Amino acid sequence: MNSNAAKARPKPENKGSKVYSDALSAQEKQNIVSKKKKDKKAKKIAKSAQQTIPYIEMCKDGICKVNTRLYTKTIRFNDINYQLAQNEDKTAIFENWCDFLNYFDSSIFVQFSFINQKTSINDLLKRKYITFGIEADDLRTAKSKLSRIETDILNNFKPLGVKAKPLTGYERLKVLHDVFNMDTNETFRFSFDMVRTGLSTKDFIAPTSFDFSEGKCFKMGKTIGAVSFLQILAPELSNHMLADFLGMDSNITVNFHIRTIDQAKAIKSIKSKITDLDKMKIEEQKKAVRSGYDMDIIPSDLATFGGEAKKLLQDLQTRNERMFLVTIIIMNTAPTRQKLEDTIFQTASIAQKYNCSLKRLDFQ
């Protein structure tokens, strides 16, 4: 055999200080990909309580840089006197509230936070916030956009008869500090001058530790907590449910994460659902005819969903309504595991009362 007939292994191409080779085996390539994934995952794992807190920078004016593109601000607001209002006033409040929500388009991230927290003298402090955010290329661009949105939100609160106030960076940090350090009730001592010493704002708000080693519970210092999401099973949510959650005599935080769906996409999505429901209706009618039944007899759920979908489409097209994706997250905390379980049981009972279900988040 002629030895020259054998293919020689290509020599690595030397480009400066790096060596490249196109002769890697499939296994070698797989090992490199696996290592890169492990390295990337390792970088994401927080190595301290400070690194666990998910924002990049809190500015003095209250703007928070959450990630490389997302910037947020927070407004604190008082109660909406809905439950005690007369029926005519309730109608006006509800319509104004709908207008308030319809202001937010798909470019704005919105979160309502309702925080009930025990104080050192065993009082229950109740606070309500709306946090809104937008994506921008830099802080300067974000600042001008957030300022306009903030002004609009404050103006939209006025018809509701609600007092509202934007939070400064110090005030937003204090909210986080008080949530993270429930076990100590220590006073928040901070000024932005302290950051110049090389410390981060997170150094002043972080608890002594975070512990996520258990699946359905976590710890912030000595405080034990659990987070659940509300599975909505009822066709309509009662306005009394949130009031009942916030009427509990315990630490509870209820967050409404709201994202507006682009109007064109929302209409397209509903039309697609109606088409699917119509196909299902036809299939059910065919089955009925084959079985000798009246073809107009179809499952009640199918008829109900079809009617609701068509009504929703009409609202989107003719009444300038918007479609929202809403996720409701509930955090319960307590000084002991037994008190936590009692609080979660009470929260779950309230959800069941309104035909909803509370689902514990596991390692999330």
CSV table of C-alpha atoms in Angstrom, one decimal:
chain,number,residue,atom,x,y,z
A,1,MET,CA,0.0,0.0,0.0
A,2,ASN,CA,1.2,3.4,-0.9
A,3,SER,CA,1.5,5.4,2.4
A,4,ASN,CA,1.0,8.7,0.5
A,5,ALA,CA,-2.6,7.6,-0.3
A,6,ALA,CA,-3.6,8.0,3.4
A,7,LYS,CA,-5.3,11.3,4.3
A,8,ALA,CA,-3.1,13.4,6.6
A,9,ARG,CA,-4.7,15.1,9.6
A,10,PRO,CA,-4.9,18.8,8.8
A,11,LYS,CA,-2.5,21.0,10.7
A,12,PRO,CA,-4.1,23.6,13.0
A,13,GLU,CA,-4.1,27.1,11.4
A,14,ASN,CA,-2.1,29.5,13.6
A,15,LYS,CA,-3.7,33.0,13.7
A,16,GLY,CA,-1.8,35.1,16.1
A,17,SER,CA,-1.9,33.7,19.6
A,18,LYS,CA,-4.9,31.5,19.0
A,19,VAL,CA,-4.9,28.1,17.4
A,20,TYR,CA,-7.8,26.9,15.3
A,21,SER,CA,-8.5,23.4,14.0
A,22,ASP,CA,-11.3,22.0,11.8
A,23,ALA,CA,-10.3,18.5,12.6
A,24,LEU,CA,-12.1,18.1,16.0
A,25,SER,CA,-14.0,14.9,16.4
A,26,ALA,CA,-17.8,15.0,17.1
A,27,GLN,CA,-17.1,14.0,20.7
A,28,GLU,CA,-14.6,16.8,21.1
A,29,LYS,CA,-17.0,19.4,19.7
A,30,GLN,CA,-19.7,18.1,22.0
A,31,ASN,CA,-17.4,18.4,25.0
A,32,ILE,CA,-16.6,22.0,24.1
A,33,VAL,CA,-20.3,22.9,23.8
A,34,SER,CA,-21.1,21.2,27.1
A,35,LYS,CA,-18.2,23.1,28.9
A,36,LYS,CA,-19.4,26.4,27.5
A,37,LYS,CA,-23.0,25.7,28.8
A,38,LYS,CA,-21.7,24.7,32.2
A,39,ASP,CA,-19.5,27.9,32.4
A,40,LYS,CA,-22.4,30.0,31.3
A,41,LYS,CA,-24.7,28.4,33.9
A,42,ALA,CA,-22.0,28.9,36.6
A,43,LYS,CA,-21.8,32.6,35.9
A,44,LYS,CA,-25.6,32.9,36.4
A,45,ILE,CA,-25.5,31.2,39.9
A,46,ALA,CA,-25.5,33.8,42.6
A,47,LYS,CA,-22.6,33.5,45.0
A,48,SER,CA,-23.9,36.0,47.6
A,49,ALA,CA,-27.2,37.5,48.9
A,50,GLN,CA,-26.4,40.7,47.0
A,51,GLN,CA,-26.0,38.8,43.6
A,52,THR,CA,-29.4,37.1,44.2
A,53,ILE,CA,-31.2,40.5,44.0
A,54,PRO,CA,-32.1,40.9,40.3
A,55,TYR,CA,-31.3,44.5,39.3
A,56,ILE,CA,-28.2,46.2,38.0
A,57,GLU,CA,-28.4,49.8,39.4
A,58,MET,CA,-30.8,51.9,41.5
A,59,CYS,CA,-30.6,55.6,40.6
A,60,LYS,CA,-31.2,58.5,43.0
A,61,ASP,CA,-34.3,59.7,41.1
A,62,GLY,CA,-36.0,56.3,41.4
A,63,ILE,CA,-35.1,54.8,38.1
A,64,CYS,CA,-34.0,51.2,38.4
A,65,LYS,CA,-31.9,49.5,35.7
A,66,VAL,CA,-33.2,45.9,35.9
A,67,ASN,CA,-31.1,44.5,33.1
A,68,THR,CA,-29.2,45.7,30.1
A,69,ARG,CA,-32.4,47.2,28.5
A,70,LEU,CA,-35.2,47.3,31.1
A,71,TYR,CA,-35.7,50.4,33.2
A,72,THR,CA,-38.5,50.8,35.8
A,73,LYS,CA,-40.0,53.4,38.2
A,74,THR,CA,-42.5,52.9,41.0
A,75,ILE,CA,-45.5,54.9,42.3
A,76,ARG,CA,-47.1,54.5,45.6
A,77,PHE,CA,-50.9,54.9,45.7
A,78,ASN,CA,-53.7,55.0,48.3
A,79,ASP,CA,-56.9,52.9,48.5
A,80,ILE,CA,-59.6,53.2,45.8
A,81,ASN,CA,-62.8,53.6,47.8
A,82,TYR,CA,-64.8,51.2,45.7
A,83,GLN,CA,-66.4,48.9,48.2
A,84,LEU,CA,-68.0,51.8,50.2
A,85,ALA,CA,-69.2,53.7,47.1
A,86,GLN,CA,-72.8,53.9,45.9
A,87,ASN,CA,-73.7,51.9,42.8
A,88,GLU,CA,-73.6,54.9,40.5
A,89,ASP,CA,-70.2,55.9,41.8
A,90,LYS,CA,-69.0,52.3,41.5
A,91,THR,CA,-69.9,52.4,37.8
A,92,ALA,CA,-67.9,55.6,37.3
A,93,ILE,CA,-64.9,54.2,39.2
A,94,PHE,CA,-65.0,51.0,37.2
A,95,GLU,CA,-65.1,52.9,33.9
A,96,ASN,CA,-62.2,55.1,35.0
A,97,TRP,CA,-60.3,52.1,36.1
A,98,CYS,CA,-60.8,50.5,32.7
A,99,ASP,CA,-59.5,53.7,31.0
A,100,PHE,CA,-56.5,53.6,33.4
A,101,LEU,CA,-55.6,50.1,32.3
A,102,ASN,CA,-56.2,50.7,28.7
A,103,TYR,CA,-53.6,53.4,28.8
A,104,PHE,CA,-50.8,50.8,28.9
A,105,ASP,CA,-49.8,49.5,25.5
A,106,SER,CA,-47.7,46.5,24.7
A,107,SER,CA,-44.4,48.4,25.1
A,108,ILE,CA,-45.0,49.0,28.9
A,109,PHE,CA,-44.3,46.5,31.6
A,110,VAL,CA,-46.7,46.9,34.5
A,111,GLN,CA,-46.8,45.4,38.0
A,112,PHE,CA,-49.2,46.1,40.9
A,113,SER,CA,-47.8,45.2,44.3
A,114,PHE,CA,-49.9,45.0,47.5
A,115,ILE,CA,-47.7,44.5,50.6
A,116,ASN,CA,-49.0,43.7,54.1
A,117,GLN,CA,-46.2,43.5,56.6
A,118,LYS,CA,-46.1,43.2,60.4
A,119,THR,CA,-44.1,45.9,62.2
A,120,SER,CA,-42.0,45.6,65.4
A,121,ILE,CA,-45.0,46.6,67.5
A,122,ASN,CA,-47.2,44.0,65.8
A,123,ASP,CA,-49.1,46.5,63.7
A,124,LEU,CA,-50.0,45.6,60.1
A,125,LEU,CA,-48.5,48.1,57.6
A,126,LYS,CA,-50.4,48.1,54.2
A,127,ARG,CA,-48.8,49.5,51.1
A,128,LYS,CA,-49.8,49.6,47.4
A,129,TYR,CA,-47.5,50.2,44.5
A,130,ILE,CA,-47.5,50.3,40.7
A,131,THR,CA,-44.2,49.6,39.0
A,132,PHE,CA,-43.9,50.3,35.3
A,133,GLY,CA,-41.0,49.8,32.9
A,134,ILE,CA,-39.9,50.2,29.3
A,135,GLU,CA,-37.0,48.9,27.3
A,136,ALA,CA,-34.5,51.4,26.1
A,137,ASP,CA,-30.9,51.6,24.7
A,138,ASP,CA,-29.6,53.8,27.5
A,139,LEU,CA,-30.6,55.6,30.8
A,140,ARG,CA,-31.1,59.0,29.1
A,141,THR,CA,-33.6,57.6,26.6
A,142,ALA,CA,-35.4,55.6,29.3
A,143,LYS,CA,-35.6,58.7,31.6
A,144,SER,CA,-37.5,60.8,29.2
A,145,LYS,CA,-40.0,58.0,28.3
A,146,LEU,CA,-40.5,57.0,32.0
A,147,SER,CA,-41.1,60.7,32.9
A,148,ARG,CA,-44.0,60.9,30.3
A,149,ILE,CA,-45.5,57.7,31.5
A,150,GLU,CA,-45.3,58.7,35.1
A,151,THR,CA,-47.1,62.0,34.4
A,152,ASP,CA,-49.9,60.1,32.6
A,153,ILE,CA,-50.3,57.6,35.4
A,154,LEU,CA,-50.5,60.3,38.0
A,155,ASN,CA,-53.1,62.1,35.9
A,156,ASN,CA,-55.1,58.9,35.4
A,157,PHE,CA,-55.2,58.3,39.2
A,158,LYS,CA,-57.0,61.7,39.7
A,159,PRO,CA,-60.4,60.7,38.2
A,160,LEU,CA,-60.3,57.7,40.6
A,161,GLY,CA,-59.9,60.0,43.6
A,162,VAL,CA,-56.7,58.3,44.5
A,163,LYS,CA,-53.6,60.1,45.9
A,164,ALA,CA,-50.3,58.8,44.3
A,165,LYS,CA,-46.7,59.7,44.7
A,166,PRO,CA,-43.6,58.6,42.7
A,167,LEU,CA,-40.9,56.9,44.8
A,168,THR,CA,-37.3,58.1,44.9
A,169,GLY,CA,-34.4,55.7,44.7
A,170,TYR,CA,-34.0,55.8,48.5
A,171,GLU,CA,-37.7,55.0,49.0
A,172,ARG,CA,-37.6,52.1,46.5
A,173,LEU,CA,-34.6,50.7,48.3
A,174,LYS,CA,-36.3,51.0,51.7
A,175,VAL,CA,-39.3,48.9,50.4
A,176,LEU,CA,-36.9,46.2,49.3
A,177,HIS,CA,-34.9,46.4,52.6
A,178,ASP,CA,-38.1,46.1,54.7
A,179,VAL,CA,-39.2,43.0,52.7
A,180,PHE,CA,-35.8,41.3,52.8
A,181,ASN,CA,-35.2,41.9,56.5
A,182,MET,CA,-38.5,41.1,58.2
A,183,ASP,CA,-36.7,39.1,60.9
A,184,THR,CA,-34.8,42.1,62.2
A,185,ASN,CA,-37.1,45.1,61.9
A,186,GLU,CA,-33.9,47.1,61.7
A,187,THR,CA,-34.0,50.7,60.6
A,188,PHE,CA,-32.9,51.4,57.0
A,189,ARG,CA,-29.8,53.5,57.1
A,190,PHE,CA,-28.6,54.6,53.7
A,191,SER,CA,-27.7,57.6,51.6
A,192,PHE,CA,-26.4,57.6,48.0
A,193,ASP,CA,-23.2,59.2,49.3
A,194,MET,CA,-22.3,55.9,50.8
A,195,VAL,CA,-22.2,54.3,47.3
A,196,ARG,CA,-19.2,56.4,46.5
A,197,THR,CA,-17.2,54.4,49.0
A,198,GLY,CA,-17.3,51.4,46.6
A,199,LEU,CA,-20.3,49.7,48.1
A,200,SER,CA,-23.4,48.7,46.1
A,201,THR,CA,-26.9,49.7,47.0
A,202,LYS,CA,-27.6,46.0,47.4
A,203,ASP,CA,-25.2,45.9,50.4
A,204,PHE,CA,-27.6,48.0,52.3
A,205,ILE,CA,-30.8,46.1,51.5
A,206,ALA,CA,-29.7,42.4,51.4
A,207,PRO,CA,-30.7,40.0,54.2
A,208,THR,CA,-28.0,38.1,56.0
A,209,SER,CA,-28.7,35.2,53.6
A,210,PHE,CA,-31.0,33.7,51.1
A,211,ASP,CA,-31.6,29.9,51.3
A,212,PHE,CA,-33.4,28.2,48.4
A,213,SER,CA,-32.3,24.6,49.2
A,214,GLU,CA,-35.8,23.5,49.8
A,215,GLY,CA,-38.3,23.1,47.0
A,216,LYS,CA,-41.4,24.8,48.2
A,217,CYS,CA,-40.0,27.1,50.8
A,218,PHE,CA,-37.2,29.6,51.0
A,219,LYS,CA,-35.5,31.7,53.7
A,220,MET,CA,-34.5,35.3,53.9
A,221,GLY,CA,-32.4,35.5,57.1
A,222,LYS,CA,-34.6,33.8,59.7
A,223,THR,CA,-37.8,34.5,57.8
A,224,ILE,CA,-39.3,31.6,56.1
A,225,GLY,CA,-41.5,32.1,53.0
A,226,ALA,CA,-43.3,30.5,50.1
A,227,VAL,CA,-44.5,31.8,46.7
A,228,SER,CA,-47.6,30.6,44.9
A,229,PHE,CA,-49.4,31.6,41.7
A,230,LEU,CA,-53.2,32.0,41.5
A,231,GLN,CA,-54.8,29.6,39.1
A,232,ILE,CA,-57.9,31.3,37.8
A,233,LEU,CA,-60.7,28.8,37.3
A,234,ALA,CA,-63.7,31.1,37.7
A,235,PRO,CA,-65.1,32.8,34.5
A,236,GLU,CA,-64.9,36.1,36.3
A,237,LEU,CA,-62.8,37.3,39.2
A,238,SER,CA,-64.7,38.9,42.1
A,239,ASN,CA,-63.4,42.3,43.3
A,240,HIS,CA,-63.7,41.0,46.9
A,241,MET,CA,-61.0,38.4,46.6
A,242,LEU,CA,-58.1,40.8,46.7
A,243,ALA,CA,-59.7,42.6,49.7
A,244,ASP,CA,-60.0,39.2,51.5
A,245,PHE,CA,-56.3,38.5,50.8
A,246,LEU,CA,-55.3,41.9,52.1
A,247,GLY,CA,-57.6,41.5,55.1
A,248,MET,CA,-55.5,38.7,56.5
A,249,ASP,CA,-53.6,39.5,59.7
A,250,SER,CA,-50.3,38.2,58.4
A,251,ASN,CA,-47.4,39.0,56.1
A,252,ILE,CA,-48.6,38.7,52.5
A,253,THR,CA,-47.5,40.2,49.2
A,254,VAL,CA,-49.8,40.0,46.2
A,255,ASN,CA,-48.3,40.9,42.8
A,256,PHE,CA,-50.3,41.4,39.6
A,257,HIS,CA,-47.9,41.2,36.6
A,258,ILE,CA,-49.7,42.7,33.6
A,259,ARG,CA,-48.6,42.7,29.9
A,260,THR,CA,-50.8,44.2,27.2
A,261,ILE,CA,-51.0,42.2,24.0
A,262,ASP,CA,-50.6,44.2,20.8
A,263,GLN,CA,-54.1,45.0,19.5
A,264,ALA,CA,-53.5,43.4,16.0
A,265,LYS,CA,-52.0,40.2,17.6
A,266,ALA,CA,-54.9,40.0,20.1
A,267,ILE,CA,-57.6,40.2,17.4
A,268,LYS,CA,-55.7,37.7,15.3
A,269,SER,CA,-55.4,35.3,18.3
A,270,ILE,CA,-59.1,35.6,19.2
A,271,LYS,CA,-60.2,35.0,15.5
A,272,SER,CA,-58.0,31.9,15.5
A,273,LYS,CA,-59.6,30.6,18.7
A,274,ILE,CA,-63.1,31.2,17.2
A,275,THR,CA,-62.1,29.3,14.1
A,276,ASP,CA,-60.9,26.4,16.3
A,277,LEU,CA,-64.1,26.4,18.3
A,278,ASP,CA,-66.2,26.4,15.2
A,279,LYS,CA,-64.3,23.4,13.9
A,280,MET,CA,-64.9,21.6,17.2
A,281,LYS,CA,-68.6,22.5,17.1
A,282,ILE,CA,-68.9,21.0,13.5
A,283,GLU,CA,-67.2,17.8,14.7
A,284,GLU,CA,-69.5,17.5,17.6
A,285,GLN,CA,-72.5,18.1,15.3
A,286,LYS,CA,-71.3,15.3,13.0
A,287,LYS,CA,-70.9,12.9,15.9
A,288,ALA,CA,-74.5,13.8,17.1
A,289,VAL,CA,-75.9,13.1,13.6
A,290,ARG,CA,-74.1,9.8,13.4
A,291,SER,CA,-75.4,8.8,16.8
A,292,GLY,CA,-79.0,9.8,15.9
A,293,TYR,CA,-79.1,12.9,18.1
A,294,ASP,CA,-80.2,16.5,17.4
A,295,MET,CA,-77.2,18.2,15.8
A,296,ASP,CA,-78.0,21.4,17.7
A,297,ILE,CA,-77.1,19.6,21.0
A,298,ILE,CA,-73.4,20.4,21.7
A,299,PRO,CA,-71.4,20.4,24.9
A,300,SER,CA,-72.3,23.5,27.0
A,301,ASP,CA,-68.7,24.5,27.6
A,302,LEU,CA,-68.1,24.7,23.8
A,303,ALA,CA,-71.1,26.9,23.4
A,304,THR,CA,-70.1,29.1,26.3
A,305,PHE,CA,-66.5,29.5,25.2
A,306,GLY,CA,-67.6,30.3,21.6
A,307,GLY,CA,-70.0,33.0,22.8
A,308,GLU,CA,-67.4,34.6,25.1
A,309,ALA,CA,-64.8,34.6,22.4
A,310,LYS,CA,-67.1,36.4,20.0
A,311,LYS,CA,-68.0,38.9,22.6
A,312,LEU,CA,-64.4,39.5,23.4
A,313,LEU,CA,-63.6,40.0,19.7
A,314,GLN,CA,-66.4,42.6,19.4
A,315,ASP,CA,-65.1,44.5,22.5
A,316,LEU,CA,-61.6,44.6,21.0
A,317,GLN,CA,-62.8,45.8,17.6
A,318,THR,CA,-65.5,48.2,18.6
A,319,ARG,CA,-65.0,49.4,22.1
A,320,ASN,CA,-61.2,50.2,22.1
A,321,GLU,CA,-60.7,47.5,24.8
A,322,ARG,CA,-57.3,45.8,25.3
A,323,MET,CA,-56.3,42.3,26.0
A,324,PHE,CA,-54.0,41.5,28.8
A,325,LEU,CA,-51.9,38.7,30.0
A,326,VAL,CA,-52.1,38.6,33.8
A,327,THR,CA,-50.1,36.5,36.3
A,328,ILE,CA,-51.0,36.8,40.0
A,329,ILE,CA,-48.2,35.8,42.4
A,330,ILE,CA,-48.7,35.6,46.1
A,331,MET,CA,-45.8,35.5,48.7
A,332,ASN,CA,-46.5,34.4,52.3
A,333,THR,CA,-43.9,34.8,55.0
A,334,ALA,CA,-43.7,34.0,58.7
A,335,PRO,CA,-41.2,33.6,61.5
A,336,THR,CA,-41.8,29.8,61.8
A,337,ARG,CA,-42.7,27.0,59.4
A,338,GLN,CA,-46.0,26.2,61.3
A,339,LYS,CA,-47.2,29.8,61.1
A,340,LEU,CA,-46.3,29.8,57.4
A,341,GLU,CA,-48.3,26.7,56.7
A,342,ASP,CA,-51.3,28.2,58.6
A,343,THR,CA,-51.1,31.4,56.6
A,344,ILE,CA,-50.8,29.5,53.3
A,345,PHE,CA,-53.8,27.4,54.2
A,346,GLN,CA,-55.8,30.5,55.0
A,347,THR,CA,-54.7,32.1,51.6
A,348,ALA,CA,-55.7,28.9,49.7
A,349,SER,CA,-59.1,28.9,51.4
A,350,ILE,CA,-59.8,32.4,50.2
A,351,ALA,CA,-58.8,31.4,46.7
A,352,GLN,CA,-61.1,28.4,46.8
A,353,LYS,CA,-64.0,30.6,48.0
A,354,TYR,CA,-63.8,32.4,44.7
A,355,ASN,CA,-63.4,29.3,42.6
A,356,CYS,CA,-59.6,29.7,42.1
A,357,SER,CA,-56.7,27.6,43.2
A,358,LEU,CA,-53.4,28.4,44.8
A,359,LYS,CA,-50.4,26.5,43.3
A,360,ARG,CA,-47.1,26.5,45.2
A,361,LEU,CA,-44.0,27.3,43.1
A,362,ASP,CA,-41.3,24.7,43.4
A,363,PHE,CA,-37.7,26.1,43.2
A,364,GLN,CA,-39.0,29.2,41.4
